[in-house]
């Protein structure tokens, strides 16, 4: 069977895939059906936090799958409750709602903020302010939150009550607040899909202050930046602020679908029975996987993430064909002289799998990528970027 042809025939045409079919892998090495090996500098899209088929992760998943794989949320399970406890203890957040994806984690944060605002400030206080160039997901509501018009065009009308402002433009927020009731502000600390662009510390601090003064909910979308990727457990921790809600997914369960919305002090009791729900959310196998991932993201692991991040930054800064290096931790963006898509395509030939984000090359290696493997990938990326 020709995989590429069958995919074209039977899979909805939403994905422009690279011509690579992955059969298996181990750690940071992927193998295609012809036996060719690739260094994994993408991890899905920042999902396989400890690489492919990692021994500890596999054991945690297999153990739980052998006990009970699903119960629904009508009953208690240990992995779900323990994971929520671990997330709260390590962030200072108070309660967790589990779902299955980043978009759903954001939906929950938006629902929590809307319910809080309606209760505190009345039914006209519902606007959620996001940033231009942001990405918050593909559901109709998280598309409305996504501040990039080209995602919207085919699907109007989107969920109403969303406005977007430029990153850095605190004045625009204040002006908007004169016209509409603002329930929440939602940001990524580093815009991942938007091109690996960090938002400034001053702006984030300004948003925190404004939200506190106006009793608006500050939601930080950590779907891409979370779970050790930034060099801290969550990127907001490197910004020195405390959000009112944090959404995360991608790397949380190391390769299984799990979303989490962490609710801070203000939102701890916002939801009552029946206010929200999910059939699969908090699935015990996914939660067991996440427990294994989170318990390994400790001080020494985070220090090694920061070390590898510094190494990558130092290697790429000023290298031929690379104009700018952006990002946080092991989420690295390269503005290249040649088009990013061209570079990523050539790197497939060289046995390195990378991502793009808008016009940039995006690198998200496993948090535990061996230094030697990372060095090999960095060399090949530099060589391809340097070609004219
Ligand atoms: C990927 C991503 C999402 C959407 O996550 P899904 O799991 O695809 O729904 C939301 N926000 C950010 C910042 C993301 O990077």
CSV table of C-alpha atoms and ligand atoms in Angstrom, one decimal:
chain,number,residue,atom,x,y,z
A,1,UNK,CA,0.0,0.0,0.0
A,2,UNK,CA,1.3,3.4,-0.9
A,3,UNK,CA,0.9,5.4,2.3
A,4,UNK,CA,1.1,8.8,0.7
A,5,UNK,CA,-1.6,7.9,-1.9
A,6,UNK,CA,-3.9,6.3,0.6
A,7,UNK,CA,-3.6,9.3,2.9
A,8,UNK,CA,-4.6,11.6,0.0
A,9,UNK,CA,-7.6,9.4,-0.8
A,10,UNK,CA,-8.9,8.9,2.8
A,11,UNK,CA,-7.7,11.7,5.1
A,12,UNK,CA,-9.4,15.0,5.1
A,13,UNK,CA,-7.2,17.4,3.2
A,14,UNK,CA,-6.3,19.7,6.1
A,15,UNK,CA,-2.6,18.7,6.5
A,16,UNK,CA,0.2,19.5,4.2
A,17,UNK,CA,2.6,16.8,5.4
A,18,UNK,CA,6.3,16.5,4.7
A,19,UNK,CA,7.0,13.3,2.6
A,20,UNK,CA,8.2,11.3,5.7
A,21,UNK,CA,6.3,8.4,7.2
A,22,UNK,CA,7.5,7.5,10.7
A,23,UNK,CA,7.5,3.8,11.6
A,24,UNK,CA,9.1,3.9,15.0
A,25,UNK,CA,11.6,5.7,17.2
A,26,UNK,CA,13.6,5.8,20.4
A,27,UNK,CA,14.4,8.9,22.4
A,28,UNK,CA,15.3,11.7,20.0
A,29,UNK,CA,15.8,9.4,16.9
A,30,UNK,CA,12.9,8.6,14.6
A,31,UNK,CA,13.0,5.9,11.9
A,32,UNK,CA,11.0,5.8,8.7
A,33,UNK,CA,9.6,2.8,6.9
A,34,UNK,CA,12.8,2.5,4.8
A,35,UNK,CA,14.9,2.5,7.9
A,36,UNK,CA,16.3,6.0,7.5
A,37,UNK,CA,17.0,7.7,10.8
A,38,UNK,CA,16.1,11.3,11.7
A,39,UNK,CA,17.0,13.5,14.7
A,40,UNK,CA,13.8,14.8,16.1
A,41,UNK,CA,14.0,18.5,16.6
A,42,UNK,CA,10.2,19.0,16.7
A,43,UNK,CA,8.8,16.4,19.1
A,44,UNK,CA,5.5,16.3,17.2
A,45,UNK,CA,4.8,19.9,18.0
A,46,UNK,CA,6.5,20.0,21.3
A,47,UNK,CA,4.5,17.0,22.6
A,48,UNK,CA,6.9,14.1,23.2
A,49,UNK,CA,8.7,15.8,26.1
A,50,UNK,CA,11.0,12.9,26.9
A,51,UNK,CA,11.3,11.6,23.4
A,52,UNK,CA,9.8,8.6,21.6
A,53,UNK,CA,8.9,5.4,23.5
A,54,UNK,CA,10.9,6.6,26.5
A,55,UNK,CA,11.3,3.7,29.0
A,56,UNK,CA,9.8,5.4,32.1
A,57,UNK,CA,7.0,7.0,30.1
A,58,UNK,CA,6.1,3.7,28.5
A,59,UNK,CA,6.1,1.9,31.8
A,60,UNK,CA,3.8,4.4,33.4
A,61,UNK,CA,1.4,4.2,30.4
A,62,UNK,CA,1.5,0.4,30.2
A,63,UNK,CA,1.0,0.0,34.0
A,64,UNK,CA,-2.1,2.2,34.0
A,65,UNK,CA,-3.5,0.7,30.8
A,66,UNK,CA,-3.2,-2.7,32.5
A,67,UNK,CA,-5.2,-1.5,35.5
A,68,UNK,CA,-8.0,0.6,34.0
A,69,UNK,CA,-7.9,2.7,30.9
A,70,UNK,CA,-11.1,4.8,31.3
A,71,UNK,CA,-13.9,5.3,33.9
A,72,UNK,CA,-15.6,8.5,32.8
A,73,UNK,CA,-15.8,11.4,35.3
A,74,UNK,CA,-18.6,9.7,37.3
A,75,UNK,CA,-16.0,8.0,39.4
A,76,UNK,CA,-12.7,8.8,41.1
A,77,UNK,CA,-9.3,7.6,39.8
A,78,UNK,CA,-6.0,8.1,41.5
A,79,UNK,CA,-3.8,9.4,38.5
A,80,UNK,CA,-6.2,12.2,37.8
A,81,UNK,CA,-6.4,13.4,41.4
A,82,UNK,CA,-2.7,13.0,42.0
A,83,UNK,CA,-1.9,14.9,38.9
A,84,UNK,CA,-4.2,17.8,39.8
A,85,UNK,CA,-2.5,17.9,43.2
A,86,UNK,CA,1.0,17.9,41.7
A,87,UNK,CA,0.0,20.7,39.3
A,88,UNK,CA,-1.4,22.8,42.1
A,89,UNK,CA,1.5,22.3,44.4
A,90,UNK,CA,4.0,23.2,41.8
A,91,UNK,CA,2.3,26.3,40.6
A,92,UNK,CA,0.3,27.7,43.5
A,93,UNK,CA,-2.9,27.4,41.4
A,94,UNK,CA,-5.9,26.1,43.3
A,95,UNK,CA,-7.9,23.7,41.1
A,96,UNK,CA,-7.6,21.9,37.8
A,97,UNK,CA,-10.0,21.0,35.0
A,98,UNK,CA,-8.8,18.3,32.7
A,99,UNK,CA,-9.6,18.1,29.0
A,100,UNK,CA,-8.0,16.6,25.9
A,101,UNK,CA,-6.3,19.4,23.9
A,102,UNK,CA,-4.9,22.9,24.0
A,103,UNK,CA,-8.0,24.4,22.4
A,104,UNK,CA,-10.2,22.7,25.0
A,105,UNK,CA,-8.0,23.9,27.9
A,106,UNK,CA,-8.4,27.5,26.5
A,107,UNK,CA,-12.2,27.0,26.1
A,108,UNK,CA,-12.4,26.1,29.8
A,109,UNK,CA,-10.3,29.1,30.8
A,110,UNK,CA,-12.6,31.4,28.7
A,111,UNK,CA,-15.7,29.8,30.2
A,112,UNK,CA,-14.3,30.2,33.7
A,113,UNK,CA,-13.5,33.9,33.1
A,114,UNK,CA,-16.9,34.6,31.5
A,115,UNK,CA,-18.7,33.0,34.4
A,116,UNK,CA,-16.7,34.9,37.0
A,117,UNK,CA,-17.1,38.2,35.2
A,118,UNK,CA,-20.9,37.8,34.7
A,119,UNK,CA,-21.3,37.0,38.4
A,120,UNK,CA,-19.1,39.8,39.6
A,121,UNK,CA,-19.7,42.6,37.0
A,122,UNK,CA,-22.9,41.7,35.3
A,123,UNK,CA,-24.0,40.2,32.0
A,124,UNK,CA,-22.3,42.9,29.9
A,125,UNK,CA,-18.8,42.1,31.1
A,126,UNK,CA,-17.8,39.3,28.7
A,127,UNK,CA,-15.1,40.6,26.3
A,128,UNK,CA,-11.9,38.5,26.1
A,129,UNK,CA,-8.9,40.5,24.9
A,130,UNK,CA,-6.1,38.6,23.1
A,131,UNK,CA,-3.1,39.7,21.2
A,132,UNK,CA,-2.6,40.1,17.4
A,133,UNK,CA,-0.5,37.3,16.0
A,134,UNK,CA,-1.6,34.9,18.8
A,135,UNK,CA,-2.7,31.3,18.4
A,136,UNK,CA,-5.2,29.7,20.8
A,137,UNK,CA,-6.7,26.8,18.9
A,138,UNK,CA,-9.0,25.7,16.1
A,139,UNK,CA,-12.5,25.5,17.7
A,140,UNK,CA,-14.8,28.3,16.7
A,141,UNK,CA,-14.3,30.0,20.1
A,142,UNK,CA,-10.5,29.6,20.2
A,143,UNK,CA,-10.3,30.8,16.6
A,144,UNK,CA,-12.1,33.9,17.7
A,145,UNK,CA,-9.5,34.3,20.4
A,146,UNK,CA,-6.7,33.8,17.8
A,147,UNK,CA,-5.6,37.2,16.6
A,148,UNK,CA,-4.8,36.2,13.0
A,149,UNK,CA,-7.5,37.1,10.5
A,150,UNK,CA,-6.5,34.4,8.0
A,151,UNK,CA,-7.7,31.7,10.3
A,152,UNK,CA,-11.1,33.3,10.6
A,153,UNK,CA,-12.2,33.9,7.1
A,154,UNK,CA,-13.8,30.6,6.2
A,155,UNK,CA,-15.7,30.1,9.4
A,156,UNK,CA,-17.7,33.3,10.2
A,157,UNK,CA,-19.6,34.0,12.3
A,158,UNK,CA,-17.1,33.1,15.1
A,159,UNK,CA,-18.0,33.3,18.8
A,160,UNK,CA,-18.6,37.0,19.6
A,161,UNK,CA,-17.0,38.9,22.5
A,162,UNK,CA,-13.3,38.7,21.4
A,163,UNK,CA,-11.0,41.7,20.7
A,164,UNK,CA,-7.4,41.7,19.9
A,165,UNK,CA,-4.7,44.3,20.5
A,166,UNK,CA,-1.0,44.5,19.6
A,167,UNK,CA,1.5,43.0,22.0
A,168,UNK,CA,3.1,45.9,23.9
A,169,UNK,CA,0.1,48.2,23.5
A,170,UNK,CA,-1.3,48.6,27.0
A,171,UNK,CA,-2.9,51.9,25.9
A,172,UNK,CA,-5.1,50.0,23.4
A,173,UNK,CA,-6.4,47.8,26.3
A,174,UNK,CA,-7.3,50.8,28.4
A,175,UNK,CA,-9.1,52.5,25.4
A,176,UNK,CA,-11.0,49.3,24.7
A,177,UNK,CA,-12.0,49.1,28.4
A,178,UNK,CA,-13.8,52.5,28.0
A,179,UNK,CA,-16.1,50.8,25.4
A,180,UNK,CA,-16.7,47.2,26.5
A,181,UNK,CA,-16.6,45.2,29.7
A,182,UNK,CA,-13.4,43.2,29.8
A,183,UNK,CA,-13.7,39.8,31.4
A,184,UNK,CA,-10.3,38.5,30.6
A,185,UNK,CA,-7.0,39.1,28.9
A,186,UNK,CA,-5.4,36.0,27.4
A,187,UNK,CA,-1.8,35.8,26.2
A,188,UNK,CA,1.0,33.5,25.3
A,189,UNK,CA,4.3,34.7,26.9
A,190,UNK,CA,6.0,33.6,23.7
A,191,UNK,CA,3.9,33.4,20.6
A,192,UNK,CA,4.7,30.0,19.3
A,193,UNK,CA,2.7,29.5,16.1
A,194,UNK,CA,3.1,33.3,15.6
A,195,UNK,CA,6.8,32.9,14.9
A,196,UNK,CA,8.4,32.1,18.3
A,197,UNK,CA,8.1,35.8,19.4
A,198,UNK,CA,8.4,36.6,23.1
A,199,UNK,CA,6.1,39.2,24.5
A,200,UNK,CA,8.0,41.9,26.6
A,201,UNK,CA,8.3,41.6,30.4
A,202,UNK,CA,7.1,45.2,30.9
A,203,UNK,CA,4.0,44.5,28.9
A,204,UNK,CA,3.2,41.3,30.7
A,205,UNK,CA,3.8,43.1,34.0
A,206,UNK,CA,1.5,45.9,32.8
A,207,UNK,CA,-1.3,43.5,31.9
A,208,UNK,CA,-1.0,41.8,35.3
A,209,UNK,CA,-1.3,45.2,37.0
A,210,UNK,CA,-4.3,46.3,34.9
A,211,UNK,CA,-6.1,43.0,35.3
A,212,UNK,CA,-5.6,43.1,39.1
A,213,UNK,CA,-6.9,46.7,39.3
A,214,UNK,CA,-9.9,46.0,37.1
A,215,UNK,CA,-10.7,42.5,38.5
A,216,UNK,CA,-10.2,41.0,35.0
A,217,UNK,CA,-8.9,37.4,34.6
A,218,UNK,CA,-5.4,37.1,33.3
A,219,UNK,CA,-5.1,33.8,31.3
A,220,UNK,CA,-1.7,32.6,30.2
A,221,UNK,CA,-1.8,30.1,27.4
A,222,UNK,CA,1.0,27.7,28.2
A,223,UNK,CA,-0.1,25.0,25.7
A,224,UNK,CA,3.2,25.3,23.8
A,225,UNK,CA,5.5,27.0,26.3
A,226,UNK,CA,4.6,24.9,29.3
A,227,UNK,CA,5.8,21.7,31.1
A,228,UNK,CA,9.5,22.5,31.2
A,229,UNK,CA,9.9,23.8,27.7
A,230,UNK,CA,10.8,27.3,28.8
A,231,UNK,CA,13.5,26.2,31.3
A,232,UNK,CA,11.0,26.7,34.1
A,233,UNK,CA,7.9,24.6,34.7
A,234,UNK,CA,5.8,27.3,33.0
A,235,UNK,CA,7.0,30.3,31.0
A,236,UNK,CA,5.0,32.8,33.2
A,237,UNK,CA,7.4,31.9,36.0
A,238,UNK,CA,10.2,33.4,34.0
A,239,UNK,CA,8.2,36.6,33.7
A,240,UNK,CA,7.7,36.9,37.5
A,241,UNK,CA,3.9,37.2,37.4
A,242,UNK,CA,1.1,35.0,38.7
A,243,UNK,CA,-1.8,34.4,36.3
A,244,UNK,CA,-5.4,33.9,37.3
A,245,UNK,CA,-5.7,30.9,35.0
A,246,UNK,CA,-3.2,28.8,33.1
A,247,UNK,CA,-4.0,26.5,30.2
A,248,UNK,CA,-1.7,23.8,29.0
A,249,UNK,CA,-1.6,20.6,26.9
A,250,UNK,CA,1.0,19.6,24.2
A,251,UNK,CA,4.0,18.3,26.2
A,252,UNK,CA,2.0,17.7,29.4
A,253,UNK,CA,1.4,13.9,28.9
A,254,UNK,CA,4.5,13.3,26.8
A,255,UNK,CA,2.6,12.2,23.7
A,256,UNK,CA,-0.9,11.3,24.9
A,257,UNK,CA,-3.8,13.8,24.6
A,258,UNK,CA,-4.3,15.8,27.8
A,259,UNK,CA,-5.3,19.4,28.4
A,260,UNK,CA,-5.4,21.1,31.8
A,261,UNK,CA,-6.8,24.4,32.9
A,262,UNK,CA,-5.3,25.6,36.2
A,263,UNK,CA,-7.5,27.9,38.1
A,264,UNK,CA,-6.0,30.4,40.6
A,265,UNK,CA,-7.5,31.9,43.8
A,266,UNK,CA,-10.2,34.0,42.0
A,267,UNK,CA,-11.5,31.1,40.0
A,268,UNK,CA,-11.1,28.2,42.4
A,269,UNK,CA,-14.8,27.9,43.1
A,270,UNK,CA,-16.2,29.4,39.8
A,271,UNK,CA,-17.5,26.0,38.5
A,272,UNK,CA,-20.2,24.1,40.2
A,273,UNK,CA,-21.8,20.7,39.3
A,274,UNK,CA,-22.7,20.5,35.6
A,275,UNK,CA,-21.1,23.8,34.6
A,276,UNK,CA,-18.5,22.1,32.4
A,277,UNK,CA,-17.4,18.6,31.6
A,278,UNK,CA,-15.5,16.2,29.3
A,279,UNK,CA,-16.0,12.5,28.6
A,280,UNK,CA,-12.3,11.8,28.1
A,281,UNK,CA,-10.9,14.6,30.3
A,282,UNK,CA,-8.6,13.4,33.0
A,283,UNK,CA,-8.3,9.9,31.5
A,284,UNK,CA,-6.3,7.8,33.8
A,285,UNK,CA,-3.8,6.6,31.2
A,286,UNK,CA,-3.1,10.2,30.0
A,287,UNK,CA,-2.9,11.3,33.6
A,288,UNK,CA,-0.4,8.5,34.6
A,289,UNK,CA,1.7,9.6,31.6
A,290,UNK,CA,1.6,13.2,32.8
A,291,UNK,CA,2.5,12.2,36.3
A,292,UNK,CA,5.6,10.5,35.0
A,293,UNK,CA,6.5,13.5,32.8
A,294,UNK,CA,5.9,16.2,35.5
A,295,UNK,CA,7.7,14.3,38.2
A,296,UNK,CA,10.8,14.2,36.0
A,297,UNK,CA,10.7,18.0,35.3
A,298,UNK,CA,12.7,18.8,38.5
A,299,UNK,CA,15.4,21.3,39.3
A,300,UNK,CA,18.3,19.4,37.6
A,301,UNK,CA,16.2,18.7,34.5
A,302,UNK,CA,15.2,22.3,34.2
A,303,UNK,CA,18.9,23.4,34.7
A,304,UNK,CA,19.9,21.1,31.8
A,305,UNK,CA,17.1,22.5,29.6
A,306,UNK,CA,18.5,26.0,30.3
A,307,UNK,CA,22.0,24.9,29.5
A,308,UNK,CA,21.0,23.3,26.2
A,309,UNK,CA,18.9,26.4,25.4
A,310,UNK,CA,22.0,28.6,26.0
A,311,UNK,CA,24.1,26.3,23.9
A,312,UNK,CA,21.7,26.5,20.9
A,313,UNK,CA,21.4,30.3,21.2
A,314,UNK,CA,25.2,30.6,21.3
A,315,UNK,CA,25.6,28.3,18.3
A,316,UNK,CA,23.0,30.0,16.1
A,317,UNK,CA,23.6,33.6,17.0
A,318,UNK,CA,25.5,35.3,14.2
A,319,UNK,CA,25.9,32.0,12.2
A,320,UNK,CA,25.9,32.4,8.4
A,321,UNK,CA,22.3,32.5,7.0
A,322,UNK,CA,20.7,33.1,10.4
A,323,UNK,CA,19.5,36.7,11.0
A,324,UNK,CA,17.8,36.4,14.4
A,325,UNK,CA,17.4,33.8,17.2
A,326,UNK,CA,14.3,34.1,19.3
A,327,UNK,CA,12.4,32.1,21.8
A,328,UNK,CA,12.6,30.7,25.4
A,329,UNK,CA,14.3,27.6,26.6
A,330,UNK,CA,14.0,24.7,24.2
A,331,UNK,CA,11.5,26.6,22.0
A,332,UNK,CA,13.9,28.2,19.5
A,333,UNK,CA,13.0,30.3,16.5
A,334,UNK,CA,15.5,31.1,13.7
A,335,UNK,CA,14.9,33.9,11.2
A,336,UNK,CA,16.8,32.6,8.2
A,337,UNK,CA,18.0,34.3,5.1
A,338,UNK,CA,16.5,31.6,2.9
A,339,UNK,CA,12.8,30.7,3.3
A,340,UNK,CA,12.3,28.5,6.4
A,341,UNK,CA,10.2,25.9,4.5
A,342,UNK,CA,13.1,25.4,2.1
A,343,UNK,CA,15.5,24.8,5.0
A,344,UNK,CA,13.2,22.4,6.8
A,345,UNK,CA,12.7,20.4,3.6
A,346,UNK,CA,16.5,20.2,2.9
A,347,UNK,CA,17.1,19.2,6.5
A,348,UNK,CA,14.8,16.2,6.0
A,349,UNK,CA,17.3,15.0,3.4
A,350,UNK,CA,20.0,15.5,6.0
A,351,UNK,CA,18.1,13.4,8.6
A,352,UNK,CA,16.9,16.2,10.9
A,353,UNK,CA,13.2,16.9,11.4
A,354,UNK,CA,12.4,20.6,12.3
A,355,UNK,CA,9.3,22.7,12.4
A,356,UNK,CA,8.4,26.1,11.0
A,357,UNK,CA,6.4,28.9,12.6
A,358,UNK,CA,5.3,31.5,10.1
A,359,UNK,CA,8.5,32.6,8.4
A,360,UNK,CA,10.8,31.0,10.9
A,361,UNK,CA,12.4,27.7,11.6
A,362,UNK,CA,11.2,26.4,14.9
A,363,UNK,CA,13.1,23.9,17.0
A,364,UNK,CA,11.6,22.0,19.9
A,365,UNK,CA,13.8,19.1,20.8
A,366,UNK,CA,13.0,16.7,23.7
A,367,UNK,CA,13.8,18.1,27.1
A,368,UNK,CA,16.2,15.2,27.6
A,369,UNK,CA,17.8,15.2,24.2
A,370,UNK,CA,21.4,13.9,24.6
A,371,UNK,CA,24.0,16.7,24.2
A,372,UNK,CA,25.8,14.7,21.4
A,373,UNK,CA,22.6,14.2,19.4
A,374,UNK,CA,21.7,17.9,19.9
A,375,UNK,CA,25.2,19.0,18.7
A,376,UNK,CA,24.8,16.8,15.6
A,377,UNK,CA,21.5,18.4,14.7
A,378,UNK,CA,22.8,21.9,15.4
A,379,UNK,CA,25.7,21.3,13.1
A,380,UNK,CA,23.5,20.1,10.3
A,381,UNK,CA,21.0,23.0,10.7
A,382,UNK,CA,23.9,25.5,10.6
A,383,UNK,CA,25.3,23.9,7.5
A,384,UNK,CA,21.9,24.1,5.7
A,385,UNK,CA,21.2,27.6,6.8
A,386,UNK,CA,24.7,28.7,5.6
A,387,UNK,CA,24.0,27.5,2.0
A,388,UNK,CA,23.1,30.1,-0.5
B,1,LIG,C1,-1.1,24.2,19.8
B,1,LIG,C2,-1.6,25.3,20.6
B,1,LIG,C3,-3.0,25.4,20.9
B,1,LIG,C4,-4.0,24.4,20.4
B,1,LIG,O1,-3.7,23.1,20.9
B,1,LIG,P1,-4.5,21.8,20.4
B,1,LIG,O2,-4.1,20.7,21.2
B,1,LIG,O3,-4.1,21.7,18.9
B,1,LIG,O4,-6.0,22.1,20.4
B,1,LIG,C5,-3.4,26.5,21.7
B,1,LIG,N1,-2.6,27.4,22.1
B,1,LIG,C6,-1.2,27.4,21.8
B,1,LIG,C7,-0.4,28.4,22.3
B,1,LIG,C8,-0.7,26.4,21.0
B,1,LIG,O5,0.6,26.4,20.7
